[in-house]
CSV table of C-alpha atoms in Angstrom, one decimal:
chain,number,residue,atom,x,y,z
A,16,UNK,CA,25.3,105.7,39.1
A,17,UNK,CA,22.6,108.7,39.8
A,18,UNK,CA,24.0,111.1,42.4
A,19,UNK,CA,22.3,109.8,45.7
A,20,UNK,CA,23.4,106.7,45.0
A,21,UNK,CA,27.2,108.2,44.8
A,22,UNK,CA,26.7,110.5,47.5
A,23,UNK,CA,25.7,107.3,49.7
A,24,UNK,CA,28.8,104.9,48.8
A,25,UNK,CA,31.5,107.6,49.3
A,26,UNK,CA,29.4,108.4,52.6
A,27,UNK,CA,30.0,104.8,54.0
A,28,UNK,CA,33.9,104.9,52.7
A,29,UNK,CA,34.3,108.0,54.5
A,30,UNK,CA,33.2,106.3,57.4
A,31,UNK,CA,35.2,103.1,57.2
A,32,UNK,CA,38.1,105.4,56.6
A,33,UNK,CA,37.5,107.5,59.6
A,34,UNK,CA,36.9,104.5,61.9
A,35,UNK,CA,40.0,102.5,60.6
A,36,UNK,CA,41.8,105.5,61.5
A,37,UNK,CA,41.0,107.0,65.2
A,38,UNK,CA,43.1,106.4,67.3
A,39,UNK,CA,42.8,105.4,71.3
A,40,UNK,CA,46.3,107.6,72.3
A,41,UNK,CA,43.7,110.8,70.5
A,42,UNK,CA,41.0,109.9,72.9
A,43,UNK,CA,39.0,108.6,70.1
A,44,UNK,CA,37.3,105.5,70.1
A,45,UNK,CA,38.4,102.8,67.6
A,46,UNK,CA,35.8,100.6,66.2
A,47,UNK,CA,37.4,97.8,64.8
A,48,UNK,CA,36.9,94.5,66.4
A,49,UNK,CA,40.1,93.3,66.1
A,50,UNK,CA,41.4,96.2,67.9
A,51,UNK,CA,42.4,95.4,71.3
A,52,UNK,CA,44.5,98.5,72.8
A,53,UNK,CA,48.0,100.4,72.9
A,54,UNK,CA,50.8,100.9,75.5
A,55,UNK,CA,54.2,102.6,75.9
A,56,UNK,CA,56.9,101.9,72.8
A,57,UNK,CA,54.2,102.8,70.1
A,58,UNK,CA,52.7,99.2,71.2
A,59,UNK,CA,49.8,98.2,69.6
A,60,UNK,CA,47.9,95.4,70.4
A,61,UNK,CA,45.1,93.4,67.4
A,62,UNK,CA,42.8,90.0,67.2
A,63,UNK,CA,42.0,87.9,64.6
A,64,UNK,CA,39.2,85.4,65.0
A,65,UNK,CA,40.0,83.2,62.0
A,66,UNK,CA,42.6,84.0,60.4
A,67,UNK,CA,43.3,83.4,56.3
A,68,UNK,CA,43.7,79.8,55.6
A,69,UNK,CA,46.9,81.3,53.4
A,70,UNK,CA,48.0,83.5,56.1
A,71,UNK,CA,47.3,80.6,58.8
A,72,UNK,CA,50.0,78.3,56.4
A,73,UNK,CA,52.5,81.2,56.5
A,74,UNK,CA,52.6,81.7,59.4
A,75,UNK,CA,53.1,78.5,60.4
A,76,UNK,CA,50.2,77.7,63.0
A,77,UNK,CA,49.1,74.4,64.4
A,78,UNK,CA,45.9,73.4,62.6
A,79,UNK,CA,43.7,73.3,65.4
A,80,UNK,CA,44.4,76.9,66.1
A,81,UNK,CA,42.3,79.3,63.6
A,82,UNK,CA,42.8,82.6,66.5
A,83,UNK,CA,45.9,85.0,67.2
A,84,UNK,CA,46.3,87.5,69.2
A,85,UNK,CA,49.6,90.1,67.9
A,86,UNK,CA,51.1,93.2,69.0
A,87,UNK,CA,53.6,95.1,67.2
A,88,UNK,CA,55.9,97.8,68.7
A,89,UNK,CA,58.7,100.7,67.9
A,90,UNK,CA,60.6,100.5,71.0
A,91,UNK,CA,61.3,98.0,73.4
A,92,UNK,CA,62.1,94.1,72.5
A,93,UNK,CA,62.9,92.7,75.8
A,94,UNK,CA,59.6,94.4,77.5
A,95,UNK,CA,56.8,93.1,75.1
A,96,UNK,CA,58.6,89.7,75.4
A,97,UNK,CA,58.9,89.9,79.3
A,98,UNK,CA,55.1,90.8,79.5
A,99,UNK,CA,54.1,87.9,77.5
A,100,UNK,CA,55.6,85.7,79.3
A,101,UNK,CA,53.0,87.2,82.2
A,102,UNK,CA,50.2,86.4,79.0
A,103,UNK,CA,50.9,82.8,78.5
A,104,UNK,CA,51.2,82.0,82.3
A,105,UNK,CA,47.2,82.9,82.5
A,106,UNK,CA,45.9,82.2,79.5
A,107,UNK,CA,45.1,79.0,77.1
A,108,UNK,CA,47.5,80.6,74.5
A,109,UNK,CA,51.0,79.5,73.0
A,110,UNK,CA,53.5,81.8,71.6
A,111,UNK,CA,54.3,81.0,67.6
A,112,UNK,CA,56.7,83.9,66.6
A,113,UNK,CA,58.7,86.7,68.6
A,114,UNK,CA,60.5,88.9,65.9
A,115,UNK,CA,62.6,91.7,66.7
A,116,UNK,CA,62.7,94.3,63.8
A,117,UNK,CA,65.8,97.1,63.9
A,118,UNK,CA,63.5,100.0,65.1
A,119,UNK,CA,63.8,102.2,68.2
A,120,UNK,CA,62.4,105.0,66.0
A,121,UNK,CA,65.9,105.7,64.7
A,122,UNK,CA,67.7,104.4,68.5
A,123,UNK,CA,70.3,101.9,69.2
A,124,UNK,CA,67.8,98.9,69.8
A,125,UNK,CA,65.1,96.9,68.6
A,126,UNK,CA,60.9,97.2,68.3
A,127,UNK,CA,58.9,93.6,68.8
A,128,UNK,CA,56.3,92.1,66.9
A,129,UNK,CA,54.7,88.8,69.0
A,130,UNK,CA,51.9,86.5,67.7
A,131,UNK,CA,50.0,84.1,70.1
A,132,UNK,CA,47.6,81.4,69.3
A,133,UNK,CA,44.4,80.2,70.4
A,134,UNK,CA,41.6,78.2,69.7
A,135,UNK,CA,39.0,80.4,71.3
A,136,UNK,CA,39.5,84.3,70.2
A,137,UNK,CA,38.5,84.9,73.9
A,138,UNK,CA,41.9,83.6,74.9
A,139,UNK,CA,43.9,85.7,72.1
A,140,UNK,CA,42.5,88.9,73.2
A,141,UNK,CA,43.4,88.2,77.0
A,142,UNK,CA,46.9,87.6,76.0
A,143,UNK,CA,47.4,90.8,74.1
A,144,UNK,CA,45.4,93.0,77.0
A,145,UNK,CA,47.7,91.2,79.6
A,146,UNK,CA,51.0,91.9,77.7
A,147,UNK,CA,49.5,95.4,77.0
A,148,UNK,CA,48.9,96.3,80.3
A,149,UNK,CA,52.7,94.8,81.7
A,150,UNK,CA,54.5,96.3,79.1
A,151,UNK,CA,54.4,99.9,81.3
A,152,UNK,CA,55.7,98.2,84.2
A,153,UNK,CA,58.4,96.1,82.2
A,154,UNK,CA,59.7,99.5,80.6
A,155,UNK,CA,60.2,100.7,84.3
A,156,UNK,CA,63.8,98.8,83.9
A,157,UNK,CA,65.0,100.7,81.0
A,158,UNK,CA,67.0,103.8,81.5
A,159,UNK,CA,67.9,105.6,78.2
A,160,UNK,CA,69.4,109.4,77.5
A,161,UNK,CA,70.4,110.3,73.5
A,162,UNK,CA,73.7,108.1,73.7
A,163,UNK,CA,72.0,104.7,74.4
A,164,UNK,CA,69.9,102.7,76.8
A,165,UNK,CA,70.4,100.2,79.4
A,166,UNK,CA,67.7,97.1,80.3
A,167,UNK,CA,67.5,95.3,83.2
A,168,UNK,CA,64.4,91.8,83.0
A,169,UNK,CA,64.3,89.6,86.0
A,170,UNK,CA,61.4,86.8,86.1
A,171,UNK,CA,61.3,84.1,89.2
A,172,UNK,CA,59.8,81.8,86.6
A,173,UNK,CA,60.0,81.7,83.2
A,174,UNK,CA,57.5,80.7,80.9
A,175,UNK,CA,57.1,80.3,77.2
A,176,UNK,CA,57.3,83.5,75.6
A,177,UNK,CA,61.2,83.7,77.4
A,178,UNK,CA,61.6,80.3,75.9
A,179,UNK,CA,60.8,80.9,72.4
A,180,UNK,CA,62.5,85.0,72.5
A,181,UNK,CA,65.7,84.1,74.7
A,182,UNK,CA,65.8,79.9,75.4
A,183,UNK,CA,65.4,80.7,78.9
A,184,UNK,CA,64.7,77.2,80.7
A,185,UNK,CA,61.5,76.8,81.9
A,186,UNK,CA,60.3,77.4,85.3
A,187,UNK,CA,63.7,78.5,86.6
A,188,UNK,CA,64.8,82.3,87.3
A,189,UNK,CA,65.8,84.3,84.3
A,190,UNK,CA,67.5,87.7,83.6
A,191,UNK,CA,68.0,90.1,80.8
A,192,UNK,CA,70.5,92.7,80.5
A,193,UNK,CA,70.9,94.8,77.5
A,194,UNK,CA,73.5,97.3,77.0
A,195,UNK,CA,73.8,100.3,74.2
A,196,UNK,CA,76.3,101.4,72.7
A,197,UNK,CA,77.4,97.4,72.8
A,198,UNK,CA,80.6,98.4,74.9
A,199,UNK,CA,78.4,99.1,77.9
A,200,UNK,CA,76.4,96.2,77.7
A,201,UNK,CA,79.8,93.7,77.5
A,202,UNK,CA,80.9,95.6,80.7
A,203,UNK,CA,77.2,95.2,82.2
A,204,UNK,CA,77.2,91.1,81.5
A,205,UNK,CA,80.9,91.0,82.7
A,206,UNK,CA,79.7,92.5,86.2
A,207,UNK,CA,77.2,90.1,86.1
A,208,UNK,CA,78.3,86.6,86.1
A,209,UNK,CA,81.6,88.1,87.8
A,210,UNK,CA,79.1,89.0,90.8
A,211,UNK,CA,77.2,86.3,91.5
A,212,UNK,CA,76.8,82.3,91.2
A,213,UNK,CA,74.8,82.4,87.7
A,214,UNK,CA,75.1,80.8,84.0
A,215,UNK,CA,74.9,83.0,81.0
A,216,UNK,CA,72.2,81.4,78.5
A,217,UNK,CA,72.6,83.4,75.1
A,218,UNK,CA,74.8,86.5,74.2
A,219,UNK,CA,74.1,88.5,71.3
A,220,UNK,CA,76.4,91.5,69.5
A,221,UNK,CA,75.3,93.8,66.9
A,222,UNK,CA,76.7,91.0,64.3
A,223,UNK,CA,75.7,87.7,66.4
A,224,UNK,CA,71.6,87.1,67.5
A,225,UNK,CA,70.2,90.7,67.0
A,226,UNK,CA,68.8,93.1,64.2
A,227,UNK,CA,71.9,94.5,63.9
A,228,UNK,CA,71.5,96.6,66.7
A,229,UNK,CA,73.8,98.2,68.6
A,230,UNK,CA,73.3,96.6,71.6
A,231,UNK,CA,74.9,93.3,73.7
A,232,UNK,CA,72.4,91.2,74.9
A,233,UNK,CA,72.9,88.7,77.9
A,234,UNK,CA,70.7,86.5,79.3
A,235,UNK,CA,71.4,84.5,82.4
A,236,UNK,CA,70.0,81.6,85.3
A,237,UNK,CA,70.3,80.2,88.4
A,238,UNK,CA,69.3,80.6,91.8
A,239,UNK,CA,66.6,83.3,92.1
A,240,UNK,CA,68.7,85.6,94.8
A,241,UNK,CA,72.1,84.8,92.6
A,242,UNK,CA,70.1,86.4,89.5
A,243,UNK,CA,68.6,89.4,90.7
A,244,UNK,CA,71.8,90.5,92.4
A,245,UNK,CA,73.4,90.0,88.8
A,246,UNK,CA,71.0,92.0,87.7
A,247,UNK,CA,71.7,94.4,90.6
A,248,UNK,CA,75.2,95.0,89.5
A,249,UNK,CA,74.9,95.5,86.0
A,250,UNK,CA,72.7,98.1,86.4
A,251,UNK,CA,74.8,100.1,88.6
A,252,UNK,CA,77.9,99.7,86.5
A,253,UNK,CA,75.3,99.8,82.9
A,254,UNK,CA,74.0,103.3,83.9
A,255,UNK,CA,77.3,105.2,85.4
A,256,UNK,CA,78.9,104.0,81.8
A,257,UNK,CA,75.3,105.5,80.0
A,258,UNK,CA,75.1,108.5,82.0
A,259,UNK,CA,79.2,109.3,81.7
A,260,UNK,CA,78.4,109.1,77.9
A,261,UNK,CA,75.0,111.2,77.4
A,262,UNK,CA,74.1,112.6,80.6
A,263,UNK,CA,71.2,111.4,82.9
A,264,UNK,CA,69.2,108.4,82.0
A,265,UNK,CA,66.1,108.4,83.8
A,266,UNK,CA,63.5,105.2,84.4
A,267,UNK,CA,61.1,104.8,81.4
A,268,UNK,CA,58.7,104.6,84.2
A,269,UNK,CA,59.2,103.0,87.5
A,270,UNK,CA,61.8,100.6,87.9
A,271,UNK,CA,60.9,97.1,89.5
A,272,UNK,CA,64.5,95.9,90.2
A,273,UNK,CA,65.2,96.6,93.8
């Protein structure tokens, strides 16, 4: 291979290397298409227009769907999951995995990886811009300090996304409380179906339903005023406990639950 020759392929490397690598959170543009954006919880959110036949099989998708849409984050869990549920409501796109990894860079909780698919890749990029640009607002219910966190999720209407993460029944209200260290969350979900007329739908422990996190996990229903005022309650009693134990927990960003 004569020099110019060498000079131009390690030229075009450098390049790919260079664009694979920029980052948006730098400022820098990213020039991949399957790139689609990133959001609070070291969220990032990717495309695939048709994906590998092998990976297709893996992964489990219906034939007549060759598009996903997928985001992957370090912190959050319940968030990414609430803002999908936002995704599928308004866009031709159906949920086919929700995994929760043990991650919270090192914290007591969980990070999220979501695949949606599609037949048109139009479809799977609206869903993962949607759930990018809740996943902010969703984060405005967790309140965290260097002991733990607390989460607080309320939806008037659950869709899809809650009924594959959390078997939340469709169309009816739905709320998520999370408590950690896992003693504060029991006392949170305690308050809560102590406080108003609701029905618990799943609990998970660090042993039972999570990543081994150190977090409970409650999710309850029923009447839309009945499950917000839970959710209310637990929060009140969830961040004296957090704050008694580590000092102030401030709002991730601004909370929703009022």
């Amino acid at each position: 291979m004569n020099e110019e020759l060498l000079e131009r392929v390690l030229s075009e490397a450098q390049k790919r290397v260079n664009n694979q690598t920029e980052s948006t959170n730098e400022g820098k543009a990213v020039h991949l298409t399957e790139f689609v954006g990133t959001a609070m919880g070291d969220t990032i959110g990717m495309v695939i227009a048709n994906i590998d036949s092998q990976l297709h099989e893996h992964i489990g998708l219906d034939p007549k769907y060759r598009s996903i849409g997928f985001l992957s984050a370090r912190t959050g869990g319940a968030p990414h999951v609430m803002s999908a549920d936002e995704a599928v409501k308004a866009t031709n796109t159906e949920i086919v995995k929700i995994e929760m990894a043990r991650d919270t860079k090192g914290g007591a909780g969980h990070g999220a990886t979501i695949i949606f698919a599609a037949e048109d890749v139009s479809d799977a990029r609206r869903a993962v811009e949607i759930t990018l640009s809740a996943v902010e607002k969703n984060f405005g219910n967790i309140y965290s300090n260097e002991a733990g966190h607390i989460e607080l999720h309320y939806t008037a209407r659950a869709s899809q996304a809650l009924e594959f993460g959390f078997n939340a029944p469709v169309g009816k209200s739905f709320g998520i409380i999370v408590g950690a260290p896992a003693a504060i969350g029991l006392l949170m979900a305690d308050t809560a179906v102590k406080t108003a007329n609701v029905e618990i739908v799943t609990y998970a422990s660090p042993n039972e339903g999570t990543a081994r996190s150190n977090e409970i996990i409650v999710t309850i229903t029923g009447d839309s005023g009945a499950v917000k005022q839970s959710l209310i309650s637990a929060q009140e009693v969830g961040l004296a406990s957090l704050e008694a134990l580590g000092g102030t927990a401030p709002s991730s960003s601004t909370p929703t639950l009022v």
